[in-house]
Amino acid sequence: MLRLGRSFGRSLGGSFGRSWARRLAAPRFQGIRFRLGVAMAFALLPVLILSIVQMQADFRKQSLERTRDLQLAAARSSVAAKARLDGAVVLMEALTPESLGPYCSPRLAALTQRLEGYQAIYRFSSTGAAVCASRAPLAANTPEVVRARSWFRRLSQGEHTVISRSQRRMADGPSLVVAVRAERPMGRFDGVMAAIIPLSGLQPDVTDPALPQGAAAALTDAEGNVLTATDPAAFQVREGRLAGWPGRARSGREAVFEADTLGGQHRVYSGAALAGGDVYVLLSAPAPNIWSWAVLNPIGNLVLPLAAWLTAFAAVMLVSERVVVRWLDYLERIAAIYARGRFTVRPTQAVNAPTELRVLASTLGDLADTITTRDQALMESLSEKDALMREIHHRVKNNLQIISSLLSMQQRTLVDAPAKAAIGDTRQRIAALALIYRTLYQSADLRYADARIFLNDLVGQLVAGEALRGPVVTSSVESDTLVIDPDKLAPLALWVVEAVSNAHKHAFAGRGGRLQVRFKVRGDVSVLEVQDDGPGPLAGHAAGVGRVLMGAFAKQLRGEAELVAAPGGGAIARMTFATPEAVVPADPGEREPKGT
């Protein structure tokens, strides 16, 4: 039993078991309706099992009755045919003394015409010569041929009556020979009186109402060879089951047996002796299985048990639905409302539910009250935290502006041009950082910032800061939307500051021009470009501090920076880096600051 359980467990571990496991894991198979239905179905299975047991008992009973009907029909058929053969024997015995003489043949011919079921009557001498016949014997029936017949030899050896299958040389079609020994006064063999009886006249009647539907009849010899049959296909069986069945029937072993035909039909066979041990009647009928028998008796065997089971199942499921399931559905809807954040609804209708479900509904109401109170406290805490964070960002921004102002004052006191330029670059970097904090405390949410909005503000601020110190520079920003963590904005902003500062120093100095900023997100890789329309990168020009810083900021973003010539003239500062992980806000409408 243990090995069987292990084998069954291994079979469930196969692909078929896993497939069914996945199906049963589906939500519709996990609900209380399905499980309750399965439990009720198993609980009511005894009704079906009892019906199946009763149906099997009825099937066995009717199968035995069917077999007995077949046996009785075979016995009746053999009795009717035997009476006819016995009459033929009596007739041959009566004709034996008068079967000689000049007018013997006409008398036999007239008798054959008057009697139904006789094909011919012969009188053979002890040498096998036809001395009298109702019709001219066939030319092939010479005395030597007749003496070689088994029935003639048996009679000449002392048997009084022999019934045997006729050879084709003696009769037209399948027939029997009923032969009687003729003797002289001292008991000496004096020949044979024989009648030829067609087998068609001895064929059992398969229209008997007692016979099962589809019955067939046949006559066989002592070896089981079929002499004639109403349906030859019904007696063409596999494995030679008909061969020698009369001998088995005489010994009492297989008076009734079953076999499969060559066409694959399973049939029941029953036979009886027709005349001594020479000819037998064999009846056959289909052997129904329990399913075909149940189909033939659908009301009592299928419809009523199934209707009783379905009625009980429907009644139990209806009561369960009204008492349990509908209240669970109601509480499920209440819980779904709570899941959407609406805790003002209470399960008031559950007052009519059973006690256990009323307790569950009351617990859900208490839970909603507790969650509402806690949510209110959390919202107040979050609001306070948000205000504090905005204040911190605002102060950081103000402090950075103070630092920028101090640097501006220091810059005005300097007379060395490179020093003043270095202080100016530092102020721009500090202004970019201050812009990050301004973007955060002005946004609807402190957790994220939109790179597109930030780049527009940053480029505008950088271009406006240089507008008062030189020719006009126009700018344009083409940016994809990418909501990212503010920590990623710092290296991005500082890289843009260095790229724009380099453009102002080398491309727009003393002439102005057009500045283009492009930010494209291409899956896992993003590209940020700053393009000017100046003379382009100078060959052999050594990289300054700005170029070094741009490379450092690119590495912070897991990318690389390069300076290439623009197709239409000018230079392109390009940074290719891994796209930062995007932040999905709770409300997509919060991607832009309110009021924009």
XYZ file of C-alpha atoms in Angstrom:
596
model
C 0.000 0.000 0.000
C 2.885 2.305 0.831
C 4.562 1.569 -2.505
C 1.272 2.235 -4.259
C 0.978 5.594 -2.486
C 4.536 6.537 -3.450
C 3.927 5.544 -7.057
C 0.751 7.607 -7.097
C 2.642 10.560 -5.625
C 5.321 10.303 -8.300
C 2.674 10.208 -11.011
C 1.112 13.378 -9.613
C 4.550 14.975 -9.757
C 4.582 14.577 -13.533
C 3.546 17.099 -16.103
C -0.068 15.930 -16.022
C -0.240 16.401 -12.271
C 1.380 19.830 -12.473
C -1.054 20.863 -15.205
C -4.053 19.880 -13.083
C -2.499 21.501 -10.039
C -2.252 24.794 -11.943
C -5.873 24.481 -13.035
C -7.079 23.767 -9.528
C -5.082 26.746 -8.284
C -7.242 29.064 -10.389
C -9.434 31.441 -8.332
C -12.699 29.854 -9.454
C -11.564 26.513 -7.987
C -10.522 28.054 -4.672
C -13.824 29.685 -3.753
C -16.160 28.443 -1.047
C -18.862 27.657 -3.605
C -16.607 25.207 -5.440
C -15.297 23.582 -2.280
C -18.742 23.375 -0.717
C -20.115 21.932 -3.938
C -17.368 19.287 -4.036
C -18.017 18.415 -0.392
C -21.745 18.096 -0.997
C -21.146 16.004 -4.109
C -18.967 13.582 -2.144
C -21.444 13.531 0.737
C -24.247 12.537 -1.637
C -22.179 9.960 -3.507
C -23.705 7.054 -1.514
C -26.968 7.728 -3.357
C -25.259 7.164 -6.702
C -23.168 4.273 -5.401
C -26.289 2.515 -4.088
C -27.969 3.036 -7.461
C -24.922 1.647 -9.274
C -24.835 -1.417 -6.994
C -28.549 -1.994 -7.544
C -28.105 -1.508 -11.277
C -25.266 -4.038 -11.329
C -27.392 -6.556 -9.396
C -30.261 -6.066 -11.848
C -27.855 -6.451 -14.738
C -26.534 -9.747 -13.383
C -30.057 -11.004 -12.762
C -31.227 -10.147 -16.263
C -27.994 -11.508 -17.732
C -28.701 -14.869 -16.087
C -32.285 -14.730 -17.323
C -31.000 -13.927 -20.795
C -28.685 -16.949 -20.706
C -31.503 -19.212 -19.507
C -33.769 -17.909 -22.274
C -31.056 -18.739 -24.787
C -30.654 -22.245 -23.363
C -34.395 -22.867 -23.369
C -34.703 -21.568 -26.922
C -31.892 -23.876 -28.024
C -33.646 -26.798 -26.310
C -36.969 -25.912 -27.968
C -35.328 -25.593 -31.351
C -33.593 -28.930 -30.962
C -36.832 -30.611 -29.878
C -38.714 -29.309 -32.911
C -35.979 -30.262 -35.331
C -35.436 -33.621 -33.626
C -39.127 -34.454 -33.939
C -38.870 -33.851 -37.639
C -35.793 -36.041 -37.943
C -37.437 -38.768 -35.831
C -40.370 -38.648 -38.224
C -37.965 -39.085 -41.099
C -36.457 -42.140 -39.359
C -39.903 -43.685 -38.871
C -40.751 -43.001 -42.504
C -37.522 -44.658 -43.678
C -38.230 -47.702 -41.512
C -41.751 -47.936 -42.933
C -40.546 -47.629 -46.524
C -37.734 -50.146 -46.211
C -39.835 -53.311 -46.913
C -41.614 -51.676 -49.882
C -38.592 -50.045 -51.444
C -38.028 -52.820 -53.959
C -39.937 -53.589 -57.080
C -40.566 -52.134 -60.517
C -42.761 -49.296 -59.292
C -40.616 -48.269 -56.371
C -39.131 -45.101 -57.913
C -42.465 -43.551 -58.991
C -43.906 -44.172 -55.523
C -40.903 -42.520 -53.862
C -41.095 -39.564 -56.269
C -44.790 -39.061 -55.537
C -44.125 -39.317 -51.806
C -41.323 -36.743 -51.983
C -43.622 -34.291 -53.737
C -46.350 -34.695 -51.128
C -44.051 -34.439 -48.117
C -42.627 -31.018 -47.297
C -38.958 -30.747 -46.470
C -37.685 -33.815 -48.363
C -35.345 -33.343 -51.267
C -34.941 -37.008 -52.274
C -35.357 -40.584 -51.006
C -32.980 -43.403 -52.022
C -32.712 -47.139 -51.533
C -29.170 -48.451 -51.788
C -28.198 -52.098 -51.959
C -25.569 -53.626 -49.770
C -23.012 -52.870 -52.468
C -23.922 -49.170 -52.591
C -25.905 -49.297 -55.825
C -29.045 -47.130 -56.041
C -31.840 -49.704 -56.576
C -34.675 -47.215 -56.038
C -34.784 -43.415 -55.970
C -37.299 -40.586 -56.004
C -35.128 -38.970 -58.614
C -32.256 -40.063 -60.734
C -29.106 -40.158 -58.616
C -26.248 -37.980 -59.655
C -23.746 -39.597 -61.977
C -20.978 -39.125 -59.458
C -22.752 -41.322 -56.890
C -21.294 -44.622 -58.081
C -21.485 -47.687 -55.810
C -17.852 -47.220 -54.873
C -18.485 -43.601 -53.847
C -21.571 -44.533 -51.804
C -19.762 -47.356 -50.029
C -17.032 -44.865 -49.039
C -19.518 -42.587 -47.223
C -19.125 -42.640 -43.469
C -22.824 -43.022 -42.863
C -22.967 -46.057 -45.216
C -20.017 -47.683 -43.470
C -21.508 -47.122 -40.067
C -24.796 -48.710 -41.082
C -23.025 -51.632 -42.730
C -21.092 -52.143 -39.478
C -24.277 -52.567 -37.462
C -25.723 -49.155 -36.538
C -29.453 -48.940 -37.075
C -29.835 -45.210 -37.787
C -27.339 -42.572 -38.877
C -27.900 -38.835 -39.417
C -25.026 -37.124 -41.167
C -24.207 -34.157 -43.331
C -24.848 -34.790 -47.008
C -22.098 -34.382 -49.555
C -22.594 -32.103 -52.520
C -22.621 -35.092 -54.857
C -25.868 -36.360 -53.322
C -27.909 -33.174 -52.746
C -28.550 -29.698 -54.013
C -27.200 -27.384 -51.322
C -26.551 -28.017 -47.623
C -28.600 -30.959 -46.355
C -28.687 -33.945 -44.006
C -28.794 -37.643 -44.774
C -31.213 -39.639 -42.586
C -30.307 -43.277 -43.234
C -31.801 -46.520 -41.809
C -30.214 -49.981 -42.017
C -32.101 -52.569 -44.082
C -31.714 -56.191 -43.001
C -32.594 -59.631 -44.316
C -34.585 -62.046 -42.128
C -31.415 -63.418 -40.524
C -30.145 -59.894 -39.682
C -27.727 -59.708 -42.562
C -27.055 -56.221 -43.979
C -29.276 -55.688 -46.977
C -28.622 -52.068 -47.841
C -29.711 -48.577 -46.743
C -32.890 -46.538 -46.910
C -31.860 -42.820 -46.989
C -33.697 -39.474 -47.121
C -32.088 -36.148 -48.105
C -33.493 -33.301 -45.913
C -32.404 -29.700 -46.660
C -30.848 -27.919 -43.698
C -32.970 -24.866 -44.418
C -35.993 -26.845 -43.274
C -34.305 -27.602 -39.945
C -33.076 -24.075 -39.259
C -34.216 -22.900 -35.788
C -36.724 -20.038 -35.694
C -34.964 -16.836 -34.576
C -38.266 -14.927 -34.495
C -39.077 -16.538 -31.160
C -40.097 -13.640 -28.818
C -38.150 -15.298 -26.017
C -34.881 -14.862 -27.906
C -32.795 -11.737 -27.204
C -32.564 -9.031 -29.831
C -29.926 -9.769 -32.466
C -30.045 -13.554 -31.940
C -28.729 -15.876 -34.655
C -29.037 -19.662 -35.122
C -26.847 -22.298 -36.710
C -26.566 -26.044 -37.165
C -23.184 -27.667 -36.532
C -21.733 -31.124 -36.846
C -20.120 -33.124 -34.041
C -16.794 -31.248 -34.520
C -18.397 -27.821 -34.245
C -18.234 -26.994 -37.945
C -21.105 -24.737 -38.994
C -23.427 -26.465 -41.449
C -25.790 -23.538 -41.954
C -26.519 -20.267 -40.120
C -28.982 -17.392 -40.243
C -26.075 -14.955 -39.754
C -22.721 -16.536 -40.662
C -20.762 -13.576 -39.238
C -22.133 -14.310 -35.765
C -20.425 -17.736 -35.786
C -17.052 -16.662 -37.158
C -15.256 -16.426 -33.830
C -11.661 -15.917 -32.772
C -9.332 -18.557 -31.396
C -11.492 -21.410 -32.727
C -13.925 -21.398 -29.796
C -16.562 -23.251 -31.865
C -14.208 -26.095 -32.723
C -15.199 -29.130 -30.656
C -17.827 -27.341 -28.597
C -20.313 -30.248 -28.919
C -17.824 -32.513 -27.160
C -17.382 -29.983 -24.358
C -21.151 -29.588 -24.129
C -21.644 -33.364 -23.870
C -19.179 -33.448 -20.991
C -21.135 -30.690 -19.242
C -18.260 -28.188 -19.230
C -19.404 -25.582 -21.762
C -23.053 -25.902 -22.647
C -23.066 -22.081 -22.564
C -19.964 -20.085 -23.478
C -18.899 -16.642 -24.684
C -16.614 -15.669 -27.541
C -15.590 -12.695 -29.686
C -16.460 -12.661 -33.368
C -14.000 -11.622 -36.051
C -15.926 -8.340 -36.264
C -15.098 -7.619 -32.604
C -18.555 -8.309 -31.147
C -18.783 -10.176 -27.867
C -21.549 -12.809 -27.989
C -23.070 -15.587 -25.877
C -23.541 -19.089 -27.353
C -25.800 -21.928 -26.209
C -26.432 -25.254 -27.973
C -28.170 -28.597 -27.777
C -27.995 -31.938 -29.582
C -30.326 -32.219 -32.541
C -30.000 -35.871 -33.514
C -27.868 -38.200 -31.476
C -24.287 -37.038 -31.655
C -24.240 -35.988 -35.291
C -26.039 -32.608 -35.570
C -26.359 -29.788 -33.024
C -28.351 -26.588 -32.726
C -26.323 -23.504 -31.702
C -27.951 -20.185 -30.785
C -26.055 -16.914 -30.332
C -26.950 -13.460 -28.998
C -24.953 -10.302 -28.293
C -23.536 -10.182 -24.780
C -24.418 -6.698 -23.505
C -22.135 -4.851 -21.117
C -23.556 -3.012 -18.173
C -23.484 0.349 -19.963
C -25.399 -0.821 -23.044
C -27.868 -2.587 -20.765
C -28.322 0.616 -18.768
C -28.882 2.574 -21.984
C -31.620 0.098 -22.912
C -33.202 0.736 -19.499
C -32.559 4.467 -19.080
C -35.400 5.442 -16.746
C -34.786 3.076 -13.868
C -31.040 2.719 -14.239
C -29.808 6.191 -15.191
C -32.439 8.912 -15.059
C -34.008 8.233 -11.673
C -30.736 7.772 -9.682
C -29.161 10.779 -11.358
C -32.304 12.864 -10.803
C -32.345 11.899 -7.117
C -28.677 12.815 -6.745
C -29.115 16.132 -8.574
C -32.225 16.983 -6.539
C -30.428 16.359 -3.252
C -27.363 18.261 -4.450
C -29.455 21.229 -5.632
C -31.381 21.335 -2.345
C -28.203 21.305 -0.244
C -26.509 23.922 -2.434
C -29.601 26.164 -2.338
C -29.753 26.042 1.441
C -25.994 26.659 1.678
C -26.316 29.584 -0.715
C -29.091 31.228 1.268
C -27.632 30.553 4.714
C -23.881 30.946 4.224
C -22.631 31.906 0.776
C -24.731 35.004 0.161
C -23.642 36.509 3.501
C -20.028 35.718 2.700
C -20.488 37.478 -0.646
C -21.922 40.485 1.187
C -18.969 40.612 3.596
C -16.604 40.179 0.639
C -18.111 43.274 -1.011
C -17.697 45.209 2.241
C -14.055 44.092 2.458
C -13.503 45.140 -1.178
C -14.861 48.605 -0.333
C -12.435 48.770 2.591
C -9.610 47.720 0.272
C -10.355 50.800 -1.875
C -9.927 53.020 1.175
C -13.606 53.709 1.992
C -13.966 52.903 5.671
C -17.192 54.813 6.272
C -19.370 51.895 5.076
C -20.588 49.456 7.752
C -22.033 45.929 7.257
C -25.418 46.811 8.719
C -27.359 44.225 6.680
C -25.511 41.393 8.417
C -27.860 41.785 11.391
C -30.027 39.081 9.764
C -27.106 36.709 9.139
C -26.281 33.650 11.279
C -24.523 34.313 14.578
C -21.029 33.420 13.383
C -21.311 35.743 10.388
C -22.733 38.547 12.530
C -19.642 38.297 14.733
C -17.449 38.459 11.630
C -19.358 41.511 10.349
C -18.969 43.225 13.725
C -15.240 42.507 13.646
C -15.005 44.071 10.177
C -16.776 47.194 11.486
C -14.382 47.465 14.433
C -11.470 46.997 12.052
C -12.738 49.823 9.848
C -13.013 52.129 12.888
C -9.481 51.274 13.960
C -8.083 51.815 10.458
C -9.919 55.146 10.120
C -8.460 56.408 13.402
C -4.982 55.215 12.531
C -5.178 56.653 8.997
C -6.126 60.031 10.367
C -3.141 59.994 12.711
C -0.817 58.869 9.918
C -2.084 61.543 7.543
C -1.493 64.207 10.156
C 2.010 62.863 10.761
C 2.756 62.728 7.021
C 1.448 66.249 6.534
C 3.706 67.477 9.301
C 6.661 65.578 7.868
C 5.970 66.960 4.397
C 5.884 70.518 5.737
C 9.153 69.953 7.581
C 10.854 68.490 4.511
C 9.695 71.383 2.344
C 11.019 73.804 4.946
C 14.351 71.986 4.979
C 14.617 72.062 1.190
C 13.666 75.729 1.195
C 16.311 76.552 3.759
C 18.950 74.511 1.923
C 18.088 76.413 -1.242
C 18.288 79.719 0.616
C 21.644 78.740 2.119
C 22.976 77.838 -1.320
C 21.768 81.202 -2.610
C 23.551 82.915 0.279
C 26.727 81.027 -0.628
C 26.240 82.066 -4.262
C 25.789 85.703 -3.171
C 28.953 85.570 -1.074
C 30.857 84.148 -4.018
C 29.422 86.901 -6.202
C 30.698 89.530 -3.781
C 34.076 87.819 -3.718
C 34.090 87.659 -7.512
C 33.580 91.405 -7.822
C 36.631 92.083 -5.692
C 38.900 89.977 -7.870
C 40.930 91.492 -10.696
C 42.433 88.280 -12.019
C 40.257 87.130 -14.959
C 40.869 83.340 -14.530
C 40.005 83.584 -10.859
C 36.826 85.475 -11.597
C 35.876 82.886 -14.218
C 36.494 80.031 -11.723
C 34.316 81.749 -9.122
C 31.595 82.220 -11.782
C 31.663 78.547 -12.684
C 31.359 77.594 -9.036
C 28.363 79.913 -8.627
C 26.631 78.221 -11.572
C 27.173 74.787 -10.033
C 25.778 75.975 -6.717
C 22.805 77.555 -8.519
C 22.095 74.214 -10.224
C 22.040 72.438 -6.852
C 19.787 75.141 -5.437
C 17.419 74.602 -8.363
C 17.092 70.921 -7.402
C 15.910 71.829 -3.912
C 13.592 74.484 -5.287
C 12.070 71.938 -7.670
C 11.498 69.532 -4.783
C 9.818 71.869 -2.326
C 7.640 73.379 -5.082
C 6.526 69.976 -6.416
C 3.411 68.142 -5.245
C 5.478 65.250 -3.887
C 8.939 65.320 -2.344
C 9.794 61.786 -3.451
C 10.476 62.356 -7.123
C 11.284 64.933 -9.785
C 10.588 65.003 -13.523
C 13.793 65.305 -15.547
C 11.975 67.066 -18.411
C 10.671 69.878 -16.189
C 13.987 70.189 -14.375
C 16.035 70.481 -17.587
C 13.754 73.207 -18.918
C 14.165 75.207 -15.709
C 17.928 74.615 -15.504
C 18.705 75.568 -19.118
C 16.518 78.644 -18.828
C 18.306 79.694 -15.651
C 21.782 79.173 -17.175
C 20.960 81.065 -20.376
C 19.312 83.910 -18.442
C 22.346 84.209 -16.162
C 24.621 84.847 -19.139
C 22.209 87.123 -20.996
C 23.363 90.288 -19.178
C 27.062 89.660 -19.828
C 27.183 89.160 -23.573
C 25.357 88.686 -26.858
C 21.986 86.962 -26.974
C 21.917 83.174 -26.835
C 18.681 81.395 -27.742
C 17.951 77.949 -26.355
C 15.581 75.010 -26.950
C 15.018 71.853 -24.894
C 13.699 68.557 -26.277
C 13.294 66.102 -23.443
C 11.489 62.862 -22.705
C 9.658 62.518 -19.432
C 11.514 60.494 -16.806
C 10.421 60.594 -13.175
C 13.505 59.732 -11.112
C 14.969 59.922 -7.655
C 16.339 63.436 -6.808
C 19.748 61.889 -6.010
C 20.203 61.174 -9.722
C 19.489 64.794 -10.628
C 22.651 66.193 -9.040
C 25.263 64.645 -11.433
C 22.837 65.203 -14.319
C 22.447 68.912 -13.446
C 26.173 69.469 -12.884
C 27.018 67.828 -16.204
C 24.581 70.171 -17.999
C 26.103 73.154 -16.165
C 29.616 72.240 -17.358
C 28.417 71.592 -20.930
C 26.506 74.884 -21.150
C 29.398 76.817 -19.533
C 31.840 75.379 -22.076
C 29.491 76.408 -24.889
C 29.308 79.974 -23.558
C 33.090 80.166 -23.199
C 34.145 78.636 -26.497
C 31.179 78.815 -28.880
C 29.153 81.892 -27.916
C 31.928 84.226 -26.615
C 31.532 87.612 -28.285
C 29.010 86.335 -30.886
C 25.965 84.694 -29.277
C 24.277 81.754 -30.969
C 21.808 78.934 -30.564
C 21.932 76.309 -27.810
C 20.064 72.982 -28.163
C 19.562 70.498 -25.325
C 18.184 67.026 -26.079
C 17.349 64.253 -23.595
C 16.131 60.914 -25.005
C 15.277 57.730 -23.122
C 15.986 54.638 -25.265
C 15.077 51.752 -23.030
C 17.942 50.864 -20.713
C 20.131 53.623 -22.142
C 19.543 57.376 -22.052
C 21.341 60.082 -24.088
C 21.782 63.733 -23.016
C 23.217 66.139 -25.610
C 24.146 69.864 -25.481
C 24.767 71.281 -28.975
C 26.050 74.708 -29.991
C 26.529 76.337 -33.396
C 30.072 77.563 -32.753
C 33.306 76.718 -34.586
C 33.322 73.158 -33.210
C 35.906 71.319 -31.091
C 39.486 72.443 -31.634
C 41.914 69.725 -32.673
C 44.694 69.144 -30.154
C 43.013 71.362 -27.571
C 43.793 70.060 -24.069
C 40.834 69.144 -21.868
C 40.197 71.632 -19.097
C 38.646 71.298 -15.665
C 35.137 71.388 -17.137
C 35.799 68.399 -19.395
C 37.286 66.472 -16.475
C 34.247 67.215 -14.306
C 31.882 66.154 -17.090
C 33.626 62.782 -17.256
C 33.387 62.384 -13.486
C 29.672 63.234 -13.440
C 29.051 60.734 -16.284
C 30.740 57.954 -14.295
C 28.461 58.687 -11.341
C 25.552 57.844 -13.668
C 27.344 54.705 -14.988
C 27.935 56.338 -18.350
C 30.513 58.122 -20.437
C 30.900 61.605 -21.924
C 32.306 62.710 -25.265
C 32.672 65.889 -27.370
C 32.059 65.476 -31.100
C 31.563 67.778 -34.059
C 27.962 68.549 -35.031
C 26.893 67.590 -38.588
C 25.931 71.168 -39.507
C 28.771 72.864 -37.655
C 29.377 73.400 -33.986
C 30.018 70.879 -31.238
C 27.911 68.320 -29.383
C 28.654 67.408 -25.789
C 27.062 63.970 -25.357
C 26.601 61.831 -22.279
C 25.341 58.247 -22.685
C 24.391 56.578 -19.424
C 22.246 53.798 -17.960
C 18.664 54.946 -17.587
C 17.942 55.544 -13.886
C 15.166 53.479 -12.384
C 11.927 55.335 -12.899
C 9.692 56.233 -9.966
C 5.973 55.689 -10.553
C 3.954 58.207 -8.528
C 0.724 57.192 -6.856
C -1.113 59.742 -8.989
C 0.256 60.152 -12.564
C -1.164 63.640 -12.585
C 1.419 64.598 -9.957
C 4.309 64.401 -12.434
C 4.134 68.134 -12.958
C 3.981 70.773 -10.264
C 0.581 72.193 -9.571
C -0.220 75.345 -11.453
C 1.844 74.501 -14.554
